[in-house]
PDB file of C-alpha atoms in Angstrom:
ATOM      1  CA  MET A1401     127.465  29.740-138.748  1.00 83.00           C
ATOM      2  CA  GLN A1402     129.188  28.657-142.468  1.00 91.00           C
ATOM      3  CA  GLU A1403     130.318  31.392-144.579  1.00 92.00           C
ATOM      4  CA  PHE A1404     131.685  31.169-148.223  1.00 96.00           C
ATOM      5  CA  ASP A1405     133.885  33.617-150.474  1.00 95.00           C
ATOM      6  CA  THR A1406     130.945  33.563-152.920  1.00 98.00           C
ATOM      7  CA  PRO A1407     127.281  34.191-152.917  1.00 98.00           C
ATOM      8  CA  VAL A1408     125.044  30.540-152.540  1.00 98.00           C
ATOM      9  CA  VAL A1409     121.820  31.805-154.304  1.00 98.00           C
ATOM     10  CA  ASP A1410     119.002  29.075-154.367  1.00 98.00           C
ATOM     11  CA  ASN A1411     116.527  29.743-156.886  1.00 98.00           C
ATOM     12  CA  HIS A1412     113.520  28.440-156.303  1.00 98.00           C
ATOM     13  CA  LEU A1413     111.941  27.749-152.824  1.00 98.00           C
ATOM     14  CA  HIS A1414     108.384  28.748-151.058  1.00 97.00           C
ATOM     15  CA  LEU A1415     107.886  30.983-147.626  1.00 97.00           C
ATOM     16  CA  ASP A1416     105.014  29.985-145.860  1.00 95.00           C
ATOM     17  CA  PRO A1417     104.717  32.825-142.970  1.00 93.00           C
ATOM     18  CA  ASP A1418     101.348  31.726-141.651  1.00 91.00           C
ATOM     19  CA  HIS A1419     101.405  28.363-141.943  1.00 90.00           C
ATOM     20  CA  GLY A1420     104.941  27.192-142.345  1.00 93.00           C
ATOM     21  CA  ARG A1421     108.712  27.850-141.003  1.00 95.00           C
ATOM     22  CA  GLY A1422     108.638  30.984-143.092  1.00 96.00           C
ATOM     23  CA  LEU A1423     111.675  33.263-141.864  1.00 98.00           C
ATOM     24  CA  GLU A1424     113.034  30.405-139.563  1.00 97.00           C
ATOM     25  CA  ALA A1425     113.482  28.081-142.637  1.00 97.00           C
ATOM     26  CA  VAL A1426     115.364  31.705-143.940  1.00 98.00           C
ATOM     27  CA  LYS A1427     117.868  31.510-140.585  1.00 98.00           C
ATOM     28  CA  ASP A1428     118.347  27.960-141.302  1.00 98.00           C
ATOM     29  CA  PHE A1429     119.759  28.814-145.216  1.00 98.00           C
ATOM     30  CA  ALA A1430     121.483  32.058-143.584  1.00 98.00           C
ATOM     31  CA  ARG A1431     123.145  30.109-140.872  1.00 98.00           C
ATOM     32  CA  SER A1432     124.443  27.370-143.609  1.00 98.00           C
ATOM     33  CA  GLY A1433     126.013  29.960-146.042  1.00 98.00           C
ATOM     34  CA  GLY A1434     123.014  30.978-148.129  1.00 98.00           C
ATOM     35  CA  THR A1435     122.920  34.823-148.909  1.00 98.00           C
ATOM     36  CA  HIS A1436     120.580  35.443-151.920  1.00 98.00           C
ATOM     37  CA  LEU A1437     116.797  33.605-152.383  1.00 98.00           C
ATOM     38  CA  LEU A1438     114.670  33.613-155.068  1.00 98.00           C
ATOM     39  CA  VAL A1439     111.185  33.505-153.794  1.00 98.00           C
ATOM     40  CA  VAL A1440     107.939  31.908-155.181  1.00 98.00           C
ATOM     41  CA  ASN A1441     104.425  32.022-154.217  1.00 98.00           C
ATOM     42  CA  LYS A1442     102.854  29.440-153.235  1.00 95.00           C
ATOM     43  CA  PRO A1443      99.936  27.802-154.894  1.00 93.00           C
ATOM     44  CA  SER A1444      97.092  30.113-154.150  1.00 91.00           C
ATOM     45  CA  TRP A1445      94.864  27.481-153.077  1.00 89.00           C
ATOM     46  CA  LEU A1446      98.074  26.521-150.304  1.00 86.00           C
ATOM     47  CA  LEU A1447      97.458  29.536-149.034  1.00 87.00           C
ATOM     48  CA  GLY A1448      93.633  29.240-148.489  1.00 83.00           C
ATOM     49  CA  HIS A1449      92.471  31.724-152.099  1.00 86.00           C
ATOM     50  CA  GLU A1450      89.315  30.198-154.025  1.00 91.00           C
ATOM     51  CA  VAL A1451      90.232  32.203-156.966  1.00 96.00           C
ATOM     52  CA  GLU A1452      87.492  33.826-159.305  1.00 97.00           C
ATOM     53  CA  THR A1453      89.198  36.763-160.286  1.00 98.00           C
ATOM     54  CA  GLY A1454      92.647  38.643-161.084  1.00 97.00           C
ATOM     55  CA  GLU A1455      92.273  40.256-158.818  1.00 98.00           C
ATOM     56  CA  ASP A1456      91.758  37.827-156.263  1.00 97.00           C
ATOM     57  CA  PHE A1457      95.535  36.362-156.686  1.00 98.00           C
ATOM     58  CA  ARG A1458      96.715  40.101-155.390  1.00 98.00           C
ATOM     59  CA  PRO A1459      96.852  38.835-151.653  1.00 96.00           C
ATOM     60  CA  VAL A1460      98.951  35.855-152.237  1.00 96.00           C
ATOM     61  CA  PHE A1461     101.505  37.674-154.323  1.00 97.00           C
ATOM     62  CA  GLU A1462     101.303  40.477-151.174  1.00 97.00           C
ATOM     63  CA  THR A1463     102.427  37.854-148.728  1.00 96.00           C
ATOM     64  CA  THR A1464     105.081  36.691-150.861  1.00 97.00           C
ATOM     65  CA  VAL A1465     106.561  40.236-151.220  1.00 98.00           C
ATOM     66  CA  GLU A1466     105.947  40.694-147.692  1.00 98.00           C
ATOM     67  CA  VAL A1467     107.896  38.083-146.372  1.00 98.00           C
ATOM     68  CA  VAL A1468     110.804  38.481-148.696  1.00 98.00           C
ATOM     69  CA  ARG A1469     111.116  42.378-147.563  1.00 98.00           C
ATOM     70  CA  GLU A1470     111.306  40.318-144.298  1.00 98.00           C
ATOM     71  CA  ALA A1471     113.845  38.122-145.624  1.00 98.00           C
ATOM     72  CA  SER A1472     116.706  40.218-146.685  1.00 98.00           C
ATOM     73  CA  GLU A1473     116.595  41.315-143.275  1.00 97.00           C
ATOM     74  CA  LEU A1474     118.260  38.126-142.227  1.00 98.00           C
ATOM     75  CA  LEU A1475     119.991  37.389-145.055  1.00 98.00           C
ATOM     76  CA  PRO A1476     124.127  38.800-146.055  1.00 97.00           C
ATOM     77  CA  GLY A1477     122.815  39.123-149.608  1.00 98.00           C
ATOM     78  CA  ARG A1478     118.857  39.654-150.088  1.00 98.00           C
ATOM     79  CA  ALA A1479     115.986  37.599-151.228  1.00 98.00           C
ATOM     80  CA  TRP A1480     113.880  38.744-154.465  1.00 98.00           C
ATOM     81  CA  PRO A1481     110.037  37.966-155.249  1.00 98.00           C
ATOM     82  CA  VAL A1482     109.056  35.917-158.248  1.00 98.00           C
ATOM     83  CA  LEU A1483     104.923  35.779-158.675  1.00 98.00           C
ATOM     84  CA  GLY A1484     102.750  33.982-161.036  1.00 98.00           C
ATOM     85  CA  VAL A1485      99.914  31.022-161.013  1.00 98.00           C
ATOM     86  CA  HIS A1486     100.594  27.585-160.843  1.00 97.00           C
ATOM     87  CA  PRO A1487      99.807  25.533-163.335  1.00 98.00           C
ATOM     88  CA  GLY A1488      98.209  22.419-161.711  1.00 97.00           C
ATOM     89  CA  LEU A1489      95.280  25.099-160.622  1.00 97.00           C
ATOM     90  CA  VAL A1490      94.090  24.821-164.130  1.00 98.00           C
ATOM     91  CA  SER A1491      93.229  21.088-162.716  1.00 97.00           C
ATOM     92  CA  LYS A1492      91.691  22.399-159.542  1.00 96.00           C
ATOM     93  CA  LEU A1493      89.170  24.775-161.945  1.00 97.00           C
ATOM     94  CA  VAL A1494      88.655  22.545-163.954  1.00 98.00           C
ATOM     95  CA  ASP A1495      88.217  19.028-161.875  1.00 96.00           C
ATOM     96  CA  ASP A1496      87.016  20.285-158.369  1.00 95.00           C
ATOM     97  CA  ARG A1497      85.328  23.591-159.678  1.00 96.00           C
ATOM     98  CA  GLY A1498      83.512  22.848-162.909  1.00 97.00           C
ATOM     99  CA  TYR A1499      85.700  25.488-165.384  1.00 98.00           C
ATOM    100  CA  ASP A1500      85.474  24.898-168.602  1.00 98.00           C
ATOM    101  CA  PRO A1501      89.419  24.867-169.946  1.00 98.00           C
ATOM    102  CA  GLU A1502      89.080  27.850-171.577  1.00 98.00           C
ATOM    103  CA  ASP A1503      87.448  30.132-168.483  1.00 98.00           C
ATOM    104  CA  ALA A1504      90.198  28.192-166.523  1.00 98.00           C
ATOM    105  CA  ARG A1505      92.548  29.304-169.142  1.00 98.00           C
ATOM    106  CA  ASP A1506      91.165  33.486-168.801  1.00 98.00           C
ATOM    107  CA  LEU A1507      91.065  33.009-165.070  1.00 98.00           C
ATOM    108  CA  MET A1508      94.937  31.993-164.992  1.00 98.00           C
ATOM    109  CA  CYS A1509      96.018  34.607-167.675  1.00 98.00           C
ATOM    110  CA  ALA A1510      94.618  37.513-165.567  1.00 98.00           C
ATOM    111  CA  GLY A1511      96.420  35.986-162.515  1.00 98.00           C
ATOM    112  CA  LEU A1512      99.484  36.132-164.343  1.00 98.00           C
ATOM    113  CA  ASP A1513      98.414  39.829-165.775  1.00 98.00           C
ATOM    114  CA  THR A1514      97.920  40.918-161.533  1.00 98.00           C
ATOM    115  CA  ALA A1515     101.769  39.420-161.290  1.00 98.00           C
ATOM    116  CA  ALA A1516     102.969  41.420-163.475  1.00 98.00           C
ATOM    117  CA  GLU A1517     102.685  44.586-161.917  1.00 98.00           C
ATOM    118  CA  PHE A1518     104.293  43.747-159.407  1.00 98.00           C
ATOM    119  CA  VAL A1519     107.301  43.426-162.193  1.00 98.00           C
ATOM    120  CA  ARG A1520     106.650  46.371-163.614  1.00 98.00           C
ATOM    121  CA  GLY A1521     106.757  48.134-160.615  1.00 98.00           C
ATOM    122  CA  GLY A1522     109.723  46.978-159.420  1.00 98.00           C
ATOM    123  CA  ASP A1523     108.469  44.864-156.264  1.00 98.00           C
ATOM    124  CA  ALA A1524     109.057  41.529-158.054  1.00 98.00           C
ATOM    125  CA  LEU A1525     111.992  39.967-160.272  1.00 98.00           C
ATOM    126  CA  ALA A1526     110.542  37.707-162.164  1.00 99.00           C
ATOM    127  CA  LEU A1527     107.375  35.878-163.137  1.00 99.00           C
ATOM    128  CA  LYS A1528     106.006  32.334-163.002  1.00 98.00           C
ATOM    129  CA  SER A1529     103.929  29.807-165.515  1.00 98.00           C
ATOM    130  CA  GLY A1530     103.870  27.045-166.918  1.00 98.00           C
ATOM    131  CA  ARG A1531     101.918  23.606-167.573  1.00 98.00           C
ATOM    132  CA  PRO A1532     100.784  20.504-166.045  1.00 97.00           C
ATOM    133  CA  HIS A1533     103.494  18.179-165.258  1.00 95.00           C
ATOM    134  CA  TYR A1534     100.997  14.676-165.338  1.00 96.00           C
ATOM    135  CA  GLU A1535      98.184  13.364-167.864  1.00 96.00           C
ATOM    136  CA  VAL A1536      95.870  15.623-168.940  1.00 97.00           C
ATOM    137  CA  THR A1537      93.135  16.078-171.369  1.00 97.00           C
ATOM    138  CA  ASP A1538      94.053  17.628-174.932  1.00 98.00           C
ATOM    139  CA  ALA A1539      92.028  20.700-174.126  1.00 98.00           C
ATOM    140  CA  VAL A1540      93.398  21.087-171.074  1.00 98.00           C
ATOM    141  CA  TRP A1541      96.565  20.990-172.619  1.00 98.00           C
ATOM    142  CA  GLU A1542      96.152  23.250-175.230  1.00 98.00           C
ATOM    143  CA  ALA A1543      94.281  25.707-172.865  1.00 98.00           C
ATOM    144  CA  SER A1544      98.215  25.433-170.550  1.00 98.00           C
ATOM    145  CA  ASN A1545      99.619  26.053-172.864  1.00 98.00           C
ATOM    146  CA  ALA A1546      97.664  29.193-174.381  1.00 98.00           C
ATOM    147  CA  VAL A1547      98.644  30.484-170.430  1.00 98.00           C
ATOM    148  CA  LEU A1548     102.252  29.523-170.795  1.00 98.00           C
ATOM    149  CA  GLY A1549     102.558  31.899-174.395  1.00 98.00           C
ATOM    150  CA  HIS A1550     100.453  34.957-172.095  1.00 98.00           C
ATOM    151  CA  GLY A1551     103.472  34.438-169.295  1.00 98.00           C
ATOM    152  CA  LEU A1552     105.470  34.753-171.998  1.00 98.00           C
ATOM    153  CA  ASP A1553     103.874  37.583-173.213  1.00 98.00           C
ATOM    154  CA  LEU A1554     104.243  39.356-170.005  1.00 98.00           C
ATOM    155  CA  ALA A1555     108.125  38.540-169.935  1.00 98.00           C
ATOM    156  CA  ALA A1556     108.573  40.111-173.399  1.00 98.00           C
ATOM    157  CA  ASP A1557     106.283  43.540-171.704  1.00 98.00           C
ATOM    158  CA  CYS A1558     108.393  42.930-168.897  1.00 98.00           C
ATOM    159  CA  ASP A1559     111.667  42.662-169.752  1.00 98.00           C
ATOM    160  CA  CYS A1560     112.126  39.903-167.396  1.00 98.00           C
ATOM    161  CA  ALA A1561     112.631  36.369-166.761  1.00 98.00           C
ATOM    162  CA  LEU A1562     109.587  33.226-166.470  1.00 98.00           C
ATOM    163  CA  GLN A1563     110.059  30.400-163.880  1.00 98.00           C
ATOM    164  CA  LEU A1564     108.272  27.144-165.532  1.00 98.00           C
ATOM    165  CA  HIS A1565     106.686  24.591-164.254  1.00 98.00           C
ATOM    166  CA  THR A1566     106.515  21.139-166.662  1.00 98.00           C
ATOM    167  CA  GLU A1567     106.494  17.877-167.410  1.00 97.00           C
ATOM    168  CA  SER A1568     109.774  16.311-166.596  1.00 97.00           C
ATOM    169  CA  THR A1569     111.940  16.937-169.638  1.00 98.00           C
ATOM    170  CA  THR A1570     115.333  18.374-170.898  1.00 98.00           C
ATOM    171  CA  ASP A1571     114.170  19.850-173.880  1.00 98.00           C
ATOM    172  CA  LEU A1572     111.957  22.585-173.744  1.00 98.00           C
ATOM    173  CA  SER A1573     112.631  23.390-177.384  1.00 97.00           C
ATOM    174  CA  ASP A1574     109.002  24.139-178.507  1.00 97.00           C
ATOM    175  CA  VAL A1575     108.770  26.436-175.664  1.00 98.00           C
ATOM    176  CA  ALA A1576     112.069  28.578-176.450  1.00 97.00           C
ATOM    177  CA  GLU A1577     110.878  28.872-179.960  1.00 98.00           C
ATOM    178  CA  TRP A1578     107.273  30.673-178.931  1.00 98.00           C
ATOM    179  CA  ALA A1579     110.244  33.052-176.537  1.00 98.00           C
ATOM    180  CA  ALA A1580     112.045  34.044-179.736  1.00 98.00           C
ATOM    181  CA  GLU A1581     108.559  34.649-181.617  1.00 98.00           C
ATOM    182  CA  ARG A1582     108.210  36.997-178.614  1.00 98.00           C
ATOM    183  CA  GLY A1583     111.525  38.700-178.183  1.00 98.00           C
ATOM    184  CA  VAL A1584     111.832  36.770-175.138  1.00 98.00           C
ATOM    185  CA  PRO A1585     116.117  35.632-175.546  1.00 98.00           C
ATOM    186  CA  GLY A1586     116.087  32.528-174.460  1.00 97.00           C
ATOM    187  CA  GLU A1587     118.446  32.159-171.209  1.00 98.00           C
ATOM    188  CA  ARG A1588     115.183  33.977-169.566  1.00 98.00           C
ATOM    189  CA  VAL A1589     113.359  30.677-170.342  1.00 98.00           C
ATOM    190  CA  VAL A1590     114.343  28.683-166.805  1.00 98.00           C
ATOM    191  CA  LYS A1591     113.013  25.512-166.130  1.00 98.00           C
ATOM    192  CA  HIS A1592     112.607  24.489-162.572  1.00 98.00           C
ATOM    193  CA  TYR A1593     112.650  20.987-160.855  1.00 98.00           C
ATOM    194  CA  ALA A1594     115.284  20.599-163.812  1.00 98.00           C
ATOM    195  CA  GLN A1595     117.874  17.563-164.758  1.00 98.00           C
ATOM    196  CA  GLY A1596     121.503  18.796-165.106  1.00 98.00           C
ATOM    197  CA  HIS A1597     121.044  20.104-169.017  1.00 97.00           C
ATOM    198  CA  LEU A1598     118.216  21.274-170.674  1.00 98.00           C
ATOM    199  CA  ALA A1599     117.916  22.030-174.520  1.00 98.00           C
ATOM    200  CA  GLY A1600     115.542  25.454-174.766  1.00 97.00           C
ATOM    201  CA  GLY A1601     116.164  27.667-171.978  1.00 97.00           C
ATOM    202  CA  THR A1602     118.028  27.470-168.456  1.00 98.00           C
ATOM    203  CA  PRO A1603     118.070  24.684-165.758  1.00 98.00           C
ATOM    204  CA  SER A1604     117.703  25.488-162.552  1.00 98.00           C
ATOM    205  CA  VAL A1605     118.482  22.287-161.334  1.00 98.00           C
ATOM    206  CA  MET A1606     117.380  20.581-158.838  1.00 98.00           C
ATOM    207  CA  SER A1607     120.909  20.034-155.859  1.00 98.00           C
ATOM    208  CA  ASP A1608     121.176  16.709-155.662  1.00 96.00           C
ATOM    209  CA  LYS A1609     125.297  15.381-156.557  1.00 98.00           C
ATOM    210  CA  ASP A1610     124.230  13.356-160.081  1.00 98.00           C
ATOM    211  CA  ARG A1611     122.405  16.779-161.245  1.00 98.00           C
ATOM    212  CA  LEU A1612     124.484  19.064-160.135  1.00 98.00           C
ATOM    213  CA  GLU A1613     127.912  16.922-161.753  1.00 98.00           C
ATOM    214  CA  ASP A1614     126.215  16.859-164.928  1.00 98.00           C
ATOM    215  CA  ALA A1615     125.693  20.525-164.868  1.00 98.00           C
ATOM    216  CA  ALA A1616     129.100  21.073-163.605  1.00 98.00           C
ATOM    217  CA  GLU A1617     130.804  18.855-166.258  1.00 98.00           C
ATOM    218  CA  ARG A1618     128.974  20.348-169.140  1.00 97.00           C
ATOM    219  CA  GLY A1619     129.434  24.622-167.993  1.00 97.00           C
ATOM    220  CA  ASP A1620     126.289  25.650-169.819  1.00 98.00           C
ATOM    221  CA  PRO A1621     125.108  28.235-167.741  1.00 98.00           C
ATOM    222  CA  PHE A1622     122.498  26.940-164.630  1.00 98.00           C
ATOM    223  CA  LEU A1623     121.162  27.589-161.538  1.00 99.00           C
ATOM    224  CA  MET A1624     120.771  25.422-158.162  1.00 99.00           C
ATOM    225  CA  GLU A1625     117.363  25.069-156.216  1.00 98.00           C
ATOM    226  CA  THR A1626     115.690  23.295-153.652  1.00 98.00           C
ATOM    227  CA  ASP A1627     112.079  23.563-154.131  1.00 97.00           C
ATOM    228  CA  PHE A1628     111.456  24.309-150.538  1.00 97.00           C
ATOM    229  CA  ILE A1629     108.207  23.742-150.470  1.00 96.00           C
ATOM    230  CA  ASP A1630     107.437  24.843-146.736  1.00 94.00           C
ATOM    231  CA  ASP A1631     104.940  22.815-145.690  1.00 92.00           C
ATOM    232  CA  PRO A1632     104.497  20.917-142.315  1.00 87.00           C
ATOM    233  CA  ASP A1633     101.753  18.411-142.914  1.00 86.00           C
ATOM    234  CA  ARG A1634     104.125  17.303-145.647  1.00 86.00           C
ATOM    235  CA  PRO A1635     108.056  16.994-143.591  1.00 75.00           C
ATOM    236  CA  GLY A1636     111.022  15.582-146.000  1.00 74.00           C
ATOM    237  CA  ALA A1637     108.522  16.139-149.755  1.00 82.00           C
ATOM    238  CA  VAL A1638     111.725  17.948-151.470  1.00 89.00           C
ATOM    239  CA  MET A1639     114.665  19.136-150.143  1.00 97.00           C
ATOM    240  CA  GLY A1640     115.231  21.489-147.192  1.00 96.00           C
ATOM    241  CA  PRO A1641     116.734  25.263-147.134  1.00 97.00           C
ATOM    242  CA  LYS A1642     120.281  24.074-145.774  1.00 98.00           C
ATOM    243  CA  THR A1643     120.450  21.647-149.216  1.00 98.00           C
ATOM    244  CA  VAL A1644     121.954  24.307-151.617  1.00 98.00           C
ATOM    245  CA  PRO A1645     124.848  25.740-149.525  1.00 98.00           C
ATOM    246  CA  ARG A1646     125.854  22.679-148.359  1.00 98.00           C
ATOM    247  CA  ARG A1647     126.212  21.513-152.398  1.00 98.00           C
ATOM    248  CA  VAL A1648     128.098  24.475-152.758  1.00 98.00           C
ATOM    249  CA  ASP A1649     130.603  23.344-150.028  1.00 98.00           C
ATOM    250  CA  TRP A1650     130.530  19.533-152.258  1.00 98.00           C
ATOM    251  CA  LEU A1651     131.432  21.475-155.363  1.00 98.00           C
ATOM    252  CA  LEU A1652     134.184  23.850-153.776  1.00 98.00           C
ATOM    253  CA  ASP A1653     135.690  20.464-152.148  1.00 98.00           C
ATOM    254  CA  GLU A1654     135.480  18.732-155.371  1.00 97.00           C
ATOM    255  CA  GLY A1655     137.539  21.175-156.937  1.00 98.00           C
ATOM    256  CA  ARG A1656     134.433  22.988-159.026  1.00 98.00           C
ATOM    257  CA  GLU A1657     134.875  26.723-158.306  1.00 98.00           C
ATOM    258  CA  ASP A1658     134.011  27.230-161.991  1.00 98.00           C
ATOM    259  CA  ALA A1659     130.685  25.478-161.599  1.00 98.00           C
ATOM    260  CA  VAL A1660     129.648  27.183-158.462  1.00 98.00           C
ATOM    261  CA  ARG A1661     130.632  30.950-159.882  1.00 98.00           C
ATOM    262  CA  ASN A1662     128.429  29.943-162.691  1.00 98.00           C
ATOM    263  CA  ALA A1663     125.574  28.907-160.457  1.00 98.00           C
ATOM    264  CA  HIS A1664     125.397  31.643-158.176  1.00 98.00           C
ATOM    265  CA  VAL A1665     127.195  34.786-160.034  1.00 98.00           C
ATOM    266  CA  GLU A1666     127.182  34.466-163.977  1.00 98.00           C
ATOM    267  CA  THR A1667     123.899  32.415-164.653  1.00 98.00           C
ATOM    268  CA  PRO A1668     121.721  35.122-161.807  1.00 98.00           C
ATOM    269  CA  ALA A1669     123.575  37.976-163.978  1.00 98.00           C
ATOM    270  CA  LEU A1670     122.880  36.512-166.821  1.00 98.00           C
ATOM    271  CA  VAL A1671     118.952  35.453-166.122  1.00 98.00           C
ATOM    272  CA  TYR A1672     118.249  37.722-164.416  1.00 98.00           C
ATOM    273  CA  GLY A1673     120.031  40.797-164.868  1.00 98.00           C
ATOM    274  CA  VAL A1674     121.234  40.906-161.120  1.00 98.00           C
ATOM    275  CA  ASP A1675     124.203  41.313-159.258  1.00 98.00           C
ATOM    276  CA  THR A1676     124.847  38.770-156.214  1.00 98.00           C
ATOM    277  CA  GLU A1677     128.201  40.243-155.239  1.00 98.00           C
ATOM    278  CA  ALA A1678     127.796  43.824-155.395  1.00 97.00           C
ATOM    279  CA  THR A1679     124.211  42.610-153.167  1.00 96.00           C
ATOM    280  CA  LEU A1680     126.601  40.449-150.322  1.00 94.00           C
ATOM    281  CA  ASP A1681     127.538  42.404-147.568  1.00 84.00           C
ATOM    282  CA  ARG A1682     129.701  40.598-145.559  1.00 57.00           C
TER     283      ARG A1682
END
């Protein structure tokens, strides 16, 4: 079993205890030297829920909260839930189920309201929202940005970070401005699946070496992630749960101790207010 003299945090992955590897993936992460996880709920439709009200999202969130509780027992650190509504739901609602964009917007906002209940109750660490990363109509884009704005409203109310799934970009200055208008600190706007740098928020960097080298060179706050999707029908679709520990090992071999501390101690404290060292039990 690999161990490092540092916390090792995967900032964004999914666990599916019913259809995927679930806790076996957590064991792989821990055996490789991983210590802390931020577990994002899978999209509602991938867990078999055809939502019609905000309350219909609750079992999706409860599934994640429960698997996180079990994951924490397997880790030398701990896991935290990140809960929200995947922005791709808008297309499921509009294209597949005949919703108007405005009705889809309202349903997704209601789902975020339910997620915020878990944050307020101390059962989740942060919220998740975003906007489509693919071409959509102007009406759907407008509706999606309204949902994202509602996520920022809730992040302000809950005093928490908001992870975002967005288009591929290194500039989210527009979202940072919306956050500032609501009193959400810019660093709490976290772009999932990010490149090695980002204007307008904190990049959660996909853990390939080129992106990590960029982040390490710049020295700005950043996080590391795999976006492990835990879907047996899509093996190898993104990075596996061993990847972040392996990349930490590589960064340390490259003499990048400062970058490792940045991503796994300083930035988690800055963005989420968590102490990954104090929660580490070796």
